[in-house]
Short mmCIF file of C-alpha atoms and ligand atoms in Angstrom, two decimals:
data_model
loop_
_atom_site.label_atom_id
_atom_site.label_comp_id
_atom_site.label_asym_id
_atom_site.label_seq_id
_atom_site.Cartn_x
_atom_site.Cartn_y
_atom_site.Cartn_z
CA UNK D 1 15.87 -0.12 -1.97
CA UNK D 2 19.23 -0.35 0.66
CA UNK D 3 19.67 -4.23 2.35
CA UNK D 4 22.21 -5.37 3.93
CA UNK D 5 23.43 -9.19 5.25
CA UNK D 6 24.02 -11.03 2.42
CA UNK D 7 26.46 -11.19 -0.02
CA UNK D 8 24.60 -11.32 -3.69
CA UNK D 9 24.02 -7.85 -3.33
CA UNK D 10 27.04 -6.26 -2.40
CA UNK D 11 26.79 -2.68 -3.91
CA UNK D 12 24.09 -1.28 -2.34
CA UNK D 13 24.82 -3.49 0.73
CA UNK D 14 27.93 -1.55 1.30
CA UNK D 15 26.59 1.43 0.61
CA UNK D 16 23.60 1.64 2.81
CA UNK D 17 26.18 0.21 5.74
CA UNK D 18 28.81 2.97 5.17
CA UNK D 19 25.30 5.44 6.11
CA UNK D 20 24.83 3.47 9.71
CA UNK D 21 27.97 1.26 10.11
CA UNK D 22 30.65 4.22 9.13
CA UNK D 23 33.45 3.08 10.76
CA UNK D 24 32.17 -0.69 11.42
CA UNK D 25 31.90 -2.17 7.72
CA UNK D 26 34.13 -5.24 8.61
CA UNK D 27 32.10 -6.53 12.02
CA UNK D 28 28.89 -6.51 10.32
CA UNK D 29 26.78 -9.67 11.16
CA UNK D 30 24.43 -11.03 9.36
CA UNK D 31 20.56 -10.35 9.79
CA UNK D 32 17.53 -12.77 10.33
CA UNK D 33 14.24 -10.94 11.01
CA UNK D 34 11.67 -12.21 13.02
CA UNK D 35 8.51 -10.80 12.15
CA UNK D 36 5.30 -11.43 14.73
CA UNK D 37 1.46 -11.76 12.75
CA UNK D 38 -0.07 -14.30 14.11
CA UNK D 39 -1.99 -12.75 16.84
CA UNK D 40 -5.74 -13.25 17.24
CA UNK D 41 -6.47 -9.85 16.60
CA UNK D 42 -9.68 -9.73 18.99
CA UNK D 43 -9.85 -5.60 19.31
CA UNK D 44 -10.15 -5.30 16.02
CA UNK D 45 -13.80 -6.80 15.73
CA UNK D 46 -13.14 -8.05 12.64
CA UNK D 47 -13.06 -11.67 10.34
CA UNK D 48 -10.25 -10.49 8.89
CA UNK D 49 -7.10 -10.55 9.47
CA UNK D 50 -5.37 -7.40 11.50
CA UNK D 51 -2.24 -7.27 9.51
CA UNK D 52 -4.61 -7.99 5.59
CA UNK D 53 -6.85 -4.97 6.96
CA UNK D 54 -5.70 -1.92 4.17
CA UNK D 55 -3.43 0.89 5.03
CA UNK D 56 -2.77 3.91 2.31
CA UNK D 57 -3.07 1.32 -0.38
CA UNK D 58 -1.27 -1.89 0.83
CA UNK D 59 -2.35 -4.86 3.58
CA UNK D 60 -0.94 -3.61 6.68
CA UNK D 61 1.79 -7.13 6.78
CA UNK D 62 3.54 -5.24 3.63
CA UNK D 63 4.89 -2.45 6.06
CA UNK D 64 6.68 -4.95 7.85
CA UNK D 65 7.84 -6.49 4.86
CA UNK D 66 9.35 -4.15 3.35
CA UNK D 67 10.91 -2.74 6.13
CA UNK D 68 12.51 -5.75 6.92
CA UNK D 69 13.12 -6.24 2.81
CA UNK D 70 15.45 -3.20 3.20
CA UNK D 71 18.27 -3.54 5.85
CA UNK D 72 18.10 -7.66 5.00
CA UNK D 73 18.40 -9.81 1.19
CA UNK D 74 17.21 -12.86 3.77
CA UNK D 75 12.93 -13.12 3.54
CA UNK D 76 12.05 -12.38 6.72
CA UNK D 77 10.42 -15.01 9.23
CA UNK D 78 6.91 -13.90 9.56
CA UNK D 79 4.92 -15.90 12.22
CA UNK D 80 1.61 -16.67 11.34
CA UNK D 81 -1.42 -18.08 12.98
CA UNK D 82 -4.41 -16.97 12.69
CA UNK D 83 -5.86 -16.18 8.56
CA UNK D 84 -2.76 -17.16 8.24
CA UNK D 85 -3.67 -18.79 4.33
CA UNK D 86 -4.33 -15.81 3.47
CA UNK D 87 -1.15 -13.77 5.34
CA UNK D 88 0.52 -16.57 2.94
CA UNK D 89 -0.87 -15.83 -0.13
CA UNK D 90 -0.59 -12.09 0.47
CA UNK D 91 3.29 -13.02 1.02
CA UNK D 92 4.33 -15.27 -1.31
CA UNK D 93 7.93 -16.28 -1.38
CA UNK D 94 8.63 -13.14 -0.27
CA UNK D 95 8.66 -14.23 3.49
CA UNK D 96 9.59 -17.79 5.65
CA UNK D 97 6.67 -18.78 7.60
CA UNK D 98 6.90 -20.47 11.04
CA UNK D 99 2.65 -21.11 12.81
CA UNK D 100 2.04 -20.76 15.88
CA UNK D 101 -0.43 -22.78 16.38
CA UNK D 102 -1.06 -21.43 20.11
CA UNK D 103 -1.30 -18.06 20.90
CA UNK D 104 0.82 -17.95 24.34
CA UNK D 105 1.64 -14.77 23.46
CA UNK D 106 5.24 -12.01 21.80
CA UNK D 107 7.56 -14.80 23.93
CA UNK D 108 6.36 -17.80 21.83
CA UNK D 109 5.14 -16.95 19.09
CA UNK D 110 9.57 -15.72 18.48
CA UNK D 111 10.07 -19.81 19.76
CA UNK D 112 8.32 -20.54 16.66
CA UNK D 113 11.46 -19.05 14.44
CA UNK D 114 13.94 -21.06 17.04
CA UNK D 115 13.98 -24.68 14.38
CA UNK D 116 14.41 -22.55 10.97
CA UNK D 117 16.96 -19.52 12.77
CA UNK D 118 18.67 -21.26 16.12
CA UNK D 119 22.61 -21.97 14.44
CA UNK D 120 22.99 -18.99 12.49
CA UNK D 121 24.72 -16.35 14.06
CA UNK D 122 24.87 -12.79 14.03
CA UNK D 123 21.44 -10.48 14.65
CA UNK D 124 18.21 -11.40 14.86
CA UNK D 125 15.51 -8.30 14.63
CA UNK D 126 12.43 -8.97 15.64
CA UNK D 127 9.22 -6.47 15.59
CA UNK D 128 5.17 -6.75 15.29
CA UNK D 129 3.48 -6.54 12.26
CA UNK D 130 1.12 -4.09 13.77
CA UNK D 131 3.64 -0.94 13.64
CA UNK D 132 3.80 -0.04 9.64
CA UNK D 133 4.77 3.78 10.89
CA UNK D 134 7.75 2.71 11.57
CA UNK D 135 11.34 4.13 9.03
CA UNK D 136 14.40 2.25 8.13
CA UNK D 137 15.80 5.39 9.12
CA UNK D 138 14.90 4.11 13.03
CA UNK D 139 15.84 0.23 12.01
CA UNK D 140 19.18 1.50 11.55
CA UNK D 141 19.60 3.21 14.38
CA UNK D 142 18.45 0.26 16.15
CA UNK D 143 21.01 -1.85 14.37
CA UNK D 144 23.78 0.78 14.56
CA UNK D 145 23.98 0.40 19.01
CA UNK D 146 23.34 -3.39 18.66
CA UNK D 147 26.36 -3.53 16.32
CA UNK D 148 28.01 -0.92 18.38
CA UNK D 149 27.67 -2.44 21.42
CA UNK D 150 28.45 -5.15 23.78
CA UNK D 151 25.31 -6.29 25.10
CA UNK D 152 22.93 -9.13 23.45
CA UNK D 153 19.61 -7.43 23.85
CA UNK D 154 19.29 -3.39 22.25
CA UNK D 155 15.99 -1.86 21.95
CA UNK D 156 13.77 1.53 20.97
CA UNK D 157 12.01 3.30 23.45
CA UNK D 158 9.91 6.31 23.14
CA UNK D 159 8.14 8.61 25.37
CA UNK D 160 4.65 9.62 25.19
CA UNK D 161 1.98 11.44 28.31
CA UNK D 162 -0.55 8.41 26.26
CA UNK D 163 0.38 4.94 27.20
CA UNK D 164 -2.55 3.29 25.73
CA UNK D 165 -1.09 0.34 26.32
CA UNK D 166 1.91 -0.15 25.64
CA UNK D 167 4.70 -1.50 28.11
CA UNK D 168 6.76 0.67 30.32
CA UNK D 169 11.04 0.91 30.69
CA UNK D 170 11.54 0.22 33.82
CA UNK D 171 15.48 1.85 34.66
CA UNK D 172 17.77 1.52 37.56
CA UNK D 173 18.12 4.67 39.15
CA UNK D 174 21.71 5.34 37.35
CA UNK D 175 19.87 5.44 33.99
CA UNK D 176 20.34 1.36 33.30
CA UNK D 177 17.28 -0.34 31.77
CA UNK D 178 16.25 -2.60 34.30
CA UNK D 179 12.83 -4.33 32.93
CA UNK D 180 9.58 -3.47 30.79
CA UNK D 181 6.59 -4.10 32.17
CA UNK D 182 3.28 -4.51 30.92
CA UNK D 183 0.47 -2.05 31.73
CA UNK D 184 -1.95 -5.09 33.01
CA UNK D 185 1.31 -5.77 35.53
CA UNK D 186 2.11 -2.20 36.93
CA UNK D 187 2.37 -1.19 40.22
CA UNK D 188 0.17 2.16 40.35
CA UNK D 189 3.71 4.02 40.86
CA UNK D 190 4.99 1.86 37.35
CA UNK D 191 1.64 3.10 35.37
CA UNK D 192 2.87 6.56 35.78
CA UNK D 193 6.42 5.50 33.90
CA UNK D 194 5.78 7.88 30.34
CA UNK D 195 9.10 5.47 28.19
CA UNK D 196 7.42 3.23 26.76
CA UNK D 197 8.43 0.52 24.44
CA UNK D 198 7.64 0.17 21.08
CA UNK D 199 8.16 -3.52 20.51
CA UNK D 200 11.35 -3.65 18.12
CA UNK D 201 14.49 -5.35 19.57
CA UNK D 202 17.91 -6.76 18.48
CA UNK D 203 19.21 -9.94 20.12
CA UNK D 204 22.71 -11.60 19.69
CA UNK D 205 21.23 -15.26 17.42
CA UNK D 206 23.19 -17.14 20.07
CA UNK D 207 21.93 -15.21 23.07
CA UNK D 208 18.56 -15.59 22.37
CA UNK D 209 18.29 -19.03 20.64
CA UNK D 210 19.41 -19.85 24.40
CA UNK D 211 17.57 -18.03 26.75
CA UNK D 212 14.41 -18.17 24.81
CA UNK D 213 13.16 -21.04 27.28
CA UNK D 214 13.89 -19.30 30.33
CA UNK D 215 10.62 -16.98 29.68
CA UNK D 216 8.15 -18.33 32.38
CA UNK D 217 4.96 -17.77 31.91
CA UNK D 218 2.59 -15.14 32.77
CA UNK D 219 -0.69 -15.24 35.77
CA UNK D 220 -2.28 -15.46 32.29
CA UNK D 221 -0.84 -18.00 30.77
CA UNK D 222 1.23 -16.02 27.37
CA UNK D 223 5.69 -16.18 27.25
CA UNK D 224 6.17 -12.32 27.08
CA UNK D 225 9.27 -11.56 24.85
CA UNK D 226 9.32 -8.90 26.69
CA UNK D 227 11.23 -10.63 29.59
CA UNK D 228 14.46 -11.49 27.88
CA UNK D 229 14.61 -7.52 29.11
CA UNK D 230 14.87 -8.69 32.93
CA UNK D 231 16.96 -11.78 32.13
CA UNK D 232 19.55 -10.42 30.30
CA UNK D 233 19.95 -8.00 33.19
CA UNK D 234 19.80 -10.61 35.39
CA UNK D 235 22.85 -12.56 34.14
CA UNK D 236 24.21 -8.81 34.40
CA UNK D 237 24.54 -8.24 30.53
CA UNK D 238 24.05 -4.69 29.03
CA UNK D 239 20.76 -3.96 27.62
CA UNK D 240 20.69 -0.79 24.84
CA UNK D 241 18.04 1.04 24.33
CA UNK D 242 17.38 4.47 21.91
CA UNK D 243 14.54 6.59 22.21
CA UNK D 244 13.24 7.82 19.45
CA UNK D 245 11.49 11.31 19.24
CA UNK D 246 8.88 10.61 16.59
CA UNK D 247 5.93 9.48 18.23
CA UNK D 248 4.24 8.76 15.32
CA UNK D 249 6.53 6.30 13.90
CA UNK D 250 5.46 4.17 17.17
CA UNK D 251 2.08 3.86 16.10
CA UNK D 252 0.61 0.40 17.29
CA UNK D 253 -2.34 -1.33 15.30
CA UNK D 254 -5.25 -2.75 17.70
CA UNK D 255 -8.15 -1.25 16.75
CA UNK D 256 -9.94 0.66 14.18
CA UNK D 257 -9.60 3.58 16.03
CA UNK D 258 -5.60 3.18 16.15
CA UNK D 259 -5.37 2.01 12.28
CA UNK D 260 -7.26 5.90 11.71
CA UNK D 261 -4.80 7.62 12.98
CA UNK D 262 -2.07 5.25 11.13
CA UNK D 263 -3.37 6.47 8.21
CA UNK D 264 -3.97 10.12 9.23
CA UNK D 265 -0.29 9.78 9.63
CA UNK D 266 1.00 8.46 7.00
CA UNK D 267 -0.94 10.31 4.48
CA UNK D 268 0.12 13.26 5.72
CA UNK D 269 3.95 11.28 4.88
CA UNK D 270 2.74 10.42 1.59
CA UNK D 271 1.25 14.15 0.66
CA UNK D 272 4.62 15.86 2.15
CA UNK D 273 6.79 13.39 -0.21
CA UNK D 274 5.43 14.36 -3.59
CA UNK D 275 5.07 18.06 -2.59
CA UNK D 276 8.80 17.51 -1.47
CA UNK D 277 9.37 16.20 -4.95
CA UNK D 278 7.23 19.06 -7.13
CA UNK D 279 3.90 18.42 -7.02
CA UNK D 280 1.63 20.81 -5.85
CA UNK D 281 -2.11 19.74 -3.48
CA UNK D 282 -3.89 22.31 -3.03
CA UNK D 283 -5.37 21.22 -0.17
CA UNK D 284 -3.47 18.28 1.68
CA UNK D 285 -6.57 17.62 3.78
CA UNK D 286 -8.63 16.35 1.85
CA UNK D 287 -6.34 14.81 -1.11
CA UNK D 288 -6.27 10.78 0.07
CA UNK D 289 -3.09 9.80 -1.99
CA UNK D 290 -2.05 5.86 -1.77
CA UNK D 291 1.46 5.44 -0.98
CA UNK D 292 0.85 3.12 -4.02
CA UNK D 293 1.09 6.00 -6.28
CA UNK D 294 3.92 7.85 -8.42
CA UNK D 295 2.86 11.21 -9.73
CA UNK D 296 5.52 13.55 -11.94
CA UNK D 297 6.67 17.29 -11.15
CA UNK D 298 4.72 19.59 -11.47
CA UNK D 299 1.59 18.17 -11.66
CA UNK D 300 -1.52 19.88 -9.60
CA UNK D 301 -4.21 18.02 -7.47
CA UNK D 302 -6.94 19.71 -6.64
CA UNK D 303 -9.02 18.88 -3.83
CA UNK D 304 -11.08 16.05 -2.43
CA UNK D 305 -9.18 13.76 -5.10
CA UNK D 306 -8.52 10.75 -3.92
CA UNK D 307 -5.65 9.03 -6.15
CA UNK D 308 -5.09 5.14 -5.38
CA UNK D 309 -4.05 1.32 -5.94
CA UNK D 310 -1.30 1.33 -8.99
CA UNK D 311 -1.61 4.52 -10.30
CA UNK D 312 1.23 6.86 -12.13
CA UNK D 313 0.64 10.40 -13.11
CA UNK D 314 2.50 12.20 -15.07
CA UNK D 315 4.12 15.37 -15.66
CA UNK D 316 2.31 18.63 -15.43
CA UNK D 317 -1.18 17.35 -14.74
CA UNK D 318 -4.69 19.27 -13.72
CA UNK D 319 -6.36 16.63 -11.57
CA UNK D 320 -9.55 16.91 -9.48
CA UNK D 321 -11.03 18.52 -7.66
CA UNK D 322 -13.64 16.00 -6.13
CA UNK D 323 -12.18 12.99 -8.79
CA UNK D 324 -10.60 9.98 -8.04
CA UNK D 325 -8.04 7.88 -10.25
CA UNK D 326 -7.78 4.25 -9.65
CA UNK D 327 -5.02 1.93 -11.04
CA UNK D 328 -4.95 4.09 -14.30
CA UNK D 329 -2.35 5.43 -15.60
CA UNK D 330 -2.17 9.20 -17.61
CA UNK D 331 0.68 10.32 -19.39
CA UNK D 332 2.20 14.27 -19.09
CA UNK D 333 -0.21 17.42 -18.91
CA UNK D 334 -3.79 15.85 -18.53
CA UNK D 335 -7.08 17.62 -17.01
CA UNK D 336 -9.41 15.54 -14.91
CA UNK D 337 -12.37 17.29 -13.16
CA UNK D 338 -15.08 16.24 -11.01
CA UNK D 339 -14.51 11.80 -12.68
CA UNK D 340 -13.57 8.52 -11.89
CA UNK D 341 -11.10 7.18 -13.82
CA UNK D 342 -10.61 3.16 -12.79
CA UNK D 343 -8.09 0.68 -14.65
CA UNK D 344 -8.32 2.55 -17.25
CA UNK D 345 -4.54 3.81 -19.85
CA UNK D 346 -4.82 7.44 -21.12
CA UNK D 347 -1.82 9.39 -22.95
CA UNK D 348 -0.78 12.82 -23.10
CA UNK D 349 -2.50 15.77 -23.90
CA UNK D 350 -5.96 13.97 -22.44
CA UNK D 351 -9.06 16.24 -21.30
CA UNK D 352 -11.41 14.40 -19.15
CA UNK D 353 -15.22 15.15 -17.31
CA UNK D 354 -16.19 16.93 -15.23
CA UNK D 355 -18.35 14.26 -14.47
CA UNK D 356 -16.80 11.12 -16.72
CA UNK D 357 -15.60 7.77 -15.76
CA UNK D 358 -13.06 5.14 -17.62
CA UNK D 359 -13.74 1.63 -16.52
CA UNK D 360 -10.97 -0.86 -16.93
CA UNK D 361 -9.63 -1.59 -19.73
CA UNK D 362 -10.29 1.91 -21.10
CA UNK D 363 -7.13 3.65 -23.11
CA UNK D 364 -7.79 6.77 -24.11
CA UNK D 365 -4.82 8.05 -26.77
CA UNK D 366 -2.72 11.50 -27.12
CA UNK D 367 -4.96 14.87 -27.17
CA UNK D 368 -8.71 12.36 -26.82
CA UNK D 369 -11.32 14.62 -25.51
CA UNK D 370 -13.82 13.16 -23.31
CA UNK D 371 -16.11 15.86 -22.04
CA UNK D 372 -18.47 16.00 -19.71
CA UNK D 373 -20.95 12.40 -18.94
CA UNK D 374 -19.11 10.27 -20.69
CA UNK D 375 -18.70 6.30 -20.18
CA UNK D 376 -15.66 5.15 -21.76
CA UNK D 377 -15.05 0.31 -21.05
CA UNK D 378 -12.74 -2.01 -22.72
CA UNK D 379 -12.25 0.48 -25.70
CA UNK D 380 -9.34 1.95 -27.09
CA UNK D 381 -9.73 5.83 -28.51
CA UNK D 382 -7.31 7.04 -30.74
CA UNK D 383 -5.85 10.65 -31.34
CA UNK D 384 -7.07 13.14 -31.01
CA UNK D 385 -10.68 11.58 -30.40
CA UNK D 386 -13.65 13.79 -29.87
CA UNK D 387 -16.10 12.30 -27.15
CA UNK D 388 -18.18 15.53 -25.63
CA UNK D 389 -20.76 14.91 -24.08
CA UNK D 390 -23.91 12.03 -22.99
CA UNK D 391 -22.30 8.90 -24.61
CA UNK D 392 -21.74 4.94 -23.71
CA UNK D 393 -18.42 3.73 -25.32
CA UNK D 394 -17.83 0.10 -24.57
CA UNK D 395 -15.64 -2.97 -26.54
CA UNK D 396 -15.10 -0.93 -29.25
CA UNK D 397 -11.95 0.40 -31.11
CA UNK D 398 -12.37 4.19 -32.47
CA UNK D 399 -9.19 5.29 -34.59
CA UNK D 400 -7.50 8.64 -34.98
CA UNK D 401 -9.78 11.83 -34.42
CA UNK D 402 -13.20 10.55 -34.88
CA UNK D 403 -16.30 12.87 -33.44
CA UNK D 404 -18.42 10.75 -31.65
CA UNK D 405 -21.37 13.13 -31.59
CA UNK D 406 -23.32 13.32 -27.95
CA UNK D 407 -25.10 11.41 -26.90
CA UNK D 408 -23.56 8.44 -29.06
CA UNK D 409 -24.10 4.73 -27.30
CA UNK D 410 -22.57 1.28 -28.88
CA UNK D 411 -25.38 -1.22 -27.92
CA UNK D 412 -22.65 -4.07 -26.82
CA UNK D 413 -24.39 -6.18 -25.56
CA UNK D 414 -27.39 -7.68 -26.69
CA UNK D 415 -28.67 -9.54 -23.31
CA UNK D 416 -26.18 -12.41 -23.62
CA UNK D 417 -23.52 -11.08 -25.23
CA UNK D 418 -21.18 -8.61 -26.12
CA UNK D 419 -20.06 -7.16 -29.57
CA UNK D 420 -16.97 -5.27 -31.11
CA UNK D 421 -17.93 -1.73 -32.60
CA UNK D 422 -15.07 -0.39 -34.79
CA UNK D 423 -15.18 3.24 -35.68
CA UNK D 424 -12.74 4.50 -38.57
CA UNK D 425 -10.15 7.89 -38.72
CA UNK D 426 -11.63 10.18 -39.36
CA UNK D 427 -15.85 9.27 -38.86
CA UNK D 428 -17.97 11.84 -37.67
CA UNK D 429 -20.71 10.45 -35.81
CA UNK D 430 -24.20 12.26 -35.43
CA UNK D 431 -25.52 13.39 -32.55
CA UNK D 432 -27.82 10.06 -30.50
CA UNK D 433 -26.48 7.20 -32.98
CA UNK D 434 -27.19 3.73 -31.82
CA UNK D 435 -24.43 1.96 -32.87
CA UNK D 436 -25.37 -1.76 -32.69
CA UNK D 437 -22.77 -4.03 -32.44
CA UNK D 438 -21.23 -5.77 -33.93
CA UNK D 439 -21.06 -3.61 -36.02
CA UNK D 440 -18.36 -1.10 -38.66
CA UNK D 441 -18.41 2.76 -39.18
CA UNK D 442 -15.99 2.99 -42.15
CA UNK D 443 -13.13 5.33 -41.85
CA UNK D 444 -14.65 8.81 -42.80
CA UNK D 445 -17.58 7.74 -42.66
CA UNK D 446 -21.03 9.55 -41.71
CA UNK D 447 -24.14 8.49 -39.60
CA UNK D 448 -26.86 10.58 -39.25
CA UNK D 449 -28.56 12.69 -35.80
CA UNK D 450 -30.92 9.82 -34.74
CA UNK D 451 -29.45 7.01 -36.80
CA UNK D 452 -30.36 3.52 -35.40
CA UNK D 453 -26.72 1.54 -37.13
CA UNK D 454 -27.18 -2.24 -37.70
CA UNK D 455 -24.86 -2.98 -40.56
CA UNK D 456 -21.67 -1.67 -41.67
CA UNK D 457 -21.21 1.22 -43.22
CA UNK D 458 -18.69 1.52 -45.76
CA UNK D 459 -15.37 3.97 -46.01
CA UNK D 460 -16.87 7.68 -46.89
CA UNK D 461 -20.24 6.57 -46.87
CA UNK D 462 -23.04 8.11 -45.04
CA UNK D 463 -25.72 6.40 -43.31
CA UNK D 464 -29.53 7.81 -42.21
CA UNK D 465 -32.42 6.69 -40.12
CA UNK D 466 -33.72 3.53 -38.66
CA UNK D 467 -32.96 1.51 -38.94
CA UNK D 468 -29.77 3.15 -40.74
CA UNK D 469 -29.65 2.93 -45.02
CA UNK D 470 -27.01 4.50 -46.71
CA UNK D 471 -28.09 8.19 -47.95
CA UNK D 472 -29.06 7.71 -51.22
CA UNK D 473 -29.17 4.66 -52.12
CA UNK D 474 -33.34 4.39 -51.63
CA UNK D 475 -34.13 0.22 -51.45
CA UNK D 476 -31.06 -0.86 -50.87
CA UNK D 477 -29.24 -1.79 -47.64
CA UNK D 478 -25.94 -1.02 -46.73
CA UNK D 479 -23.95 -3.83 -46.73
C1 UD1 A 1 3.21 -5.61 22.79
C2 UD1 A 1 4.19 -5.49 23.88
C3 UD1 A 1 4.45 -4.21 25.06
C4 UD1 A 1 4.45 -3.18 23.83
C5 UD1 A 1 3.49 -3.40 22.63
C6 UD1 A 1 3.70 -2.37 21.93
C7 UD1 A 1 4.81 -8.08 25.08
C8 UD1 A 1 4.28 -8.71 25.97
N1 UD1 A 1 4.12 -7.18 24.72
O1 UD1 A 1 2.22 -5.49 23.73
O2 UD1 A 1 5.59 -4.20 25.33
O3 UD1 A 1 4.62 -1.95 24.55
O4 UD1 A 1 3.49 -4.53 21.99
O5 UD1 A 1 2.76 -2.26 20.58
O6 UD1 A 1 5.65 -7.88 23.53
N2 UD1 A 1 1.37 -11.76 18.17
C9 UD1 A 1 2.21 -13.26 17.91
N3 UD1 A 1 1.25 -14.00 18.84
C10 UD1 A 1 0.63 -14.37 20.14
C11 UD1 A 1 0.52 -13.22 20.05
C12 UD1 A 1 0.95 -11.91 19.77
O7 UD1 A 1 2.07 -13.62 17.09
O8 UD1 A 1 0.85 -15.28 20.68
C13 UD1 A 1 1.90 -11.15 17.15
C14 UD1 A 1 0.32 -9.84 17.42
O9 UD1 A 1 0.08 -10.01 15.85
C15 UD1 A 1 1.61 -8.20 17.14
C16 UD1 A 1 2.40 -8.52 17.90
O10 UD1 A 1 2.54 -9.76 18.52
O11 UD1 A 1 1.57 -7.99 15.75
C17 UD1 A 1 1.95 -7.83 19.28
O12 UD1 A 1 1.05 -8.59 20.10
P1 UD1 A 1 -0.17 -7.79 20.67
O13 UD1 A 1 -1.62 -8.34 21.12
O14 UD1 A 1 -0.53 -6.80 20.13
O15 UD1 A 1 1.00 -7.03 21.95
P2 UD1 A 1 0.12 -5.66 22.82
O16 UD1 A 1 -0.92 -5.89 23.71
O17 UD1 A 1 0.18 -4.22 21.95
CA1 CA A 2 0.20 -4.62 19.57
#
């Protein structure tokens, strides 16, 4: 990710700066980012803090922190309040924290960061943690605007016919920004203004820490960060503003409806990114891919497929339809239909489904064929293993090219403990075999249809019956 503002990362920093400040490399100020995340988020009606609600597979707060990381190598200052501990444990050392004890508004929230940042030169960027769709490009434009002008405050604006709670941008007749007026405080004429405040600002560090205490308290007892605009204007300072065309970036999450809208926008972006990188999505409308997933080229994703969490998919796979893959790594050339894969590792050229279930710790080596109605948990299936129909494999190690007959079950649980099963390379497990663990089936060994195997079967031997005995040994048990 491109970064700037810190000497430790000069190469990427320089590359990024050349793209956004082509002429002013030497005059780039250092940048501190402040992220406001302390709000009570009452409109979500949730026990979970708003900024920890998931979007595209990540908690909301992650989007603003990732954006901050792309802009500055100095960890952002996150203002926390409700759910402070949960937010801290989500972000760990990637952020610095200040706590806002009483929620007295966005201006008051920024005041809390002064202790940490006052005295540091450069630029302070402030954004709200509930705006996950903002892009690095757009923030780059804002930084560019701020660095290129002489104002103490620069901001973004956008136009929308549905203002839904956003502050209105009031301009003078000659077009200069004069104030931001919150919707609740608007006159009927101001309400009709369609230029809105998305809530992204750059300040000169000295200026903001000198002036933040001048924010007046509102009739509702809040300190609005947006009042700094009026304050700058009253001092004869210029407020620079650039209008952003893509209003979808400006979607702020205040309610669950907004969350669903943002999810749809993000899904569209993620899907486009994969298609541009050479992945075929048969029906993007019904393809749900978390922002965290990676897919190699020439893979085809069929409808009603969900790819979630830390999932990685190799080249030339065919995934779906009606398939969920979560926290799973798939190699190249795999085919998965109508199946659920969770926490599994799948190597190249594996066929899965229809109606298969891989659970955590399932590891399928290359060329495994797992057909319909199979379940594998915490087990290794070696290269070329075939389990075609109706099987449960749990806590097992299976050697290469073994054949698991229809209906085979590893009876791995005795009611209190789990036990392991080992099946040697090239073994042939007959249909409907019950493998009562702990048990070992030798290399190239065979079991008869319907056998219940309670003792080990040596290499190359055949066991049949209930309980299973070695074939040809009438009286002795298998040892
Ligand atoms: C704010 C802006 C509004 C803008 C809109 C864009 C102000 C006064 N208004 O309104 O002009 O159009 O965002 O989305 O800034 N927060 C705190 N502490 C507080 C209050 C809020 O940390 O005491 C945080 C919240 O967690 C949230 C962010 O600040 O991440 C914005 O707060 P919110 O209440 O959503 O502001 P809006 O009413 O949307
Ligand atoms: Ca908001």
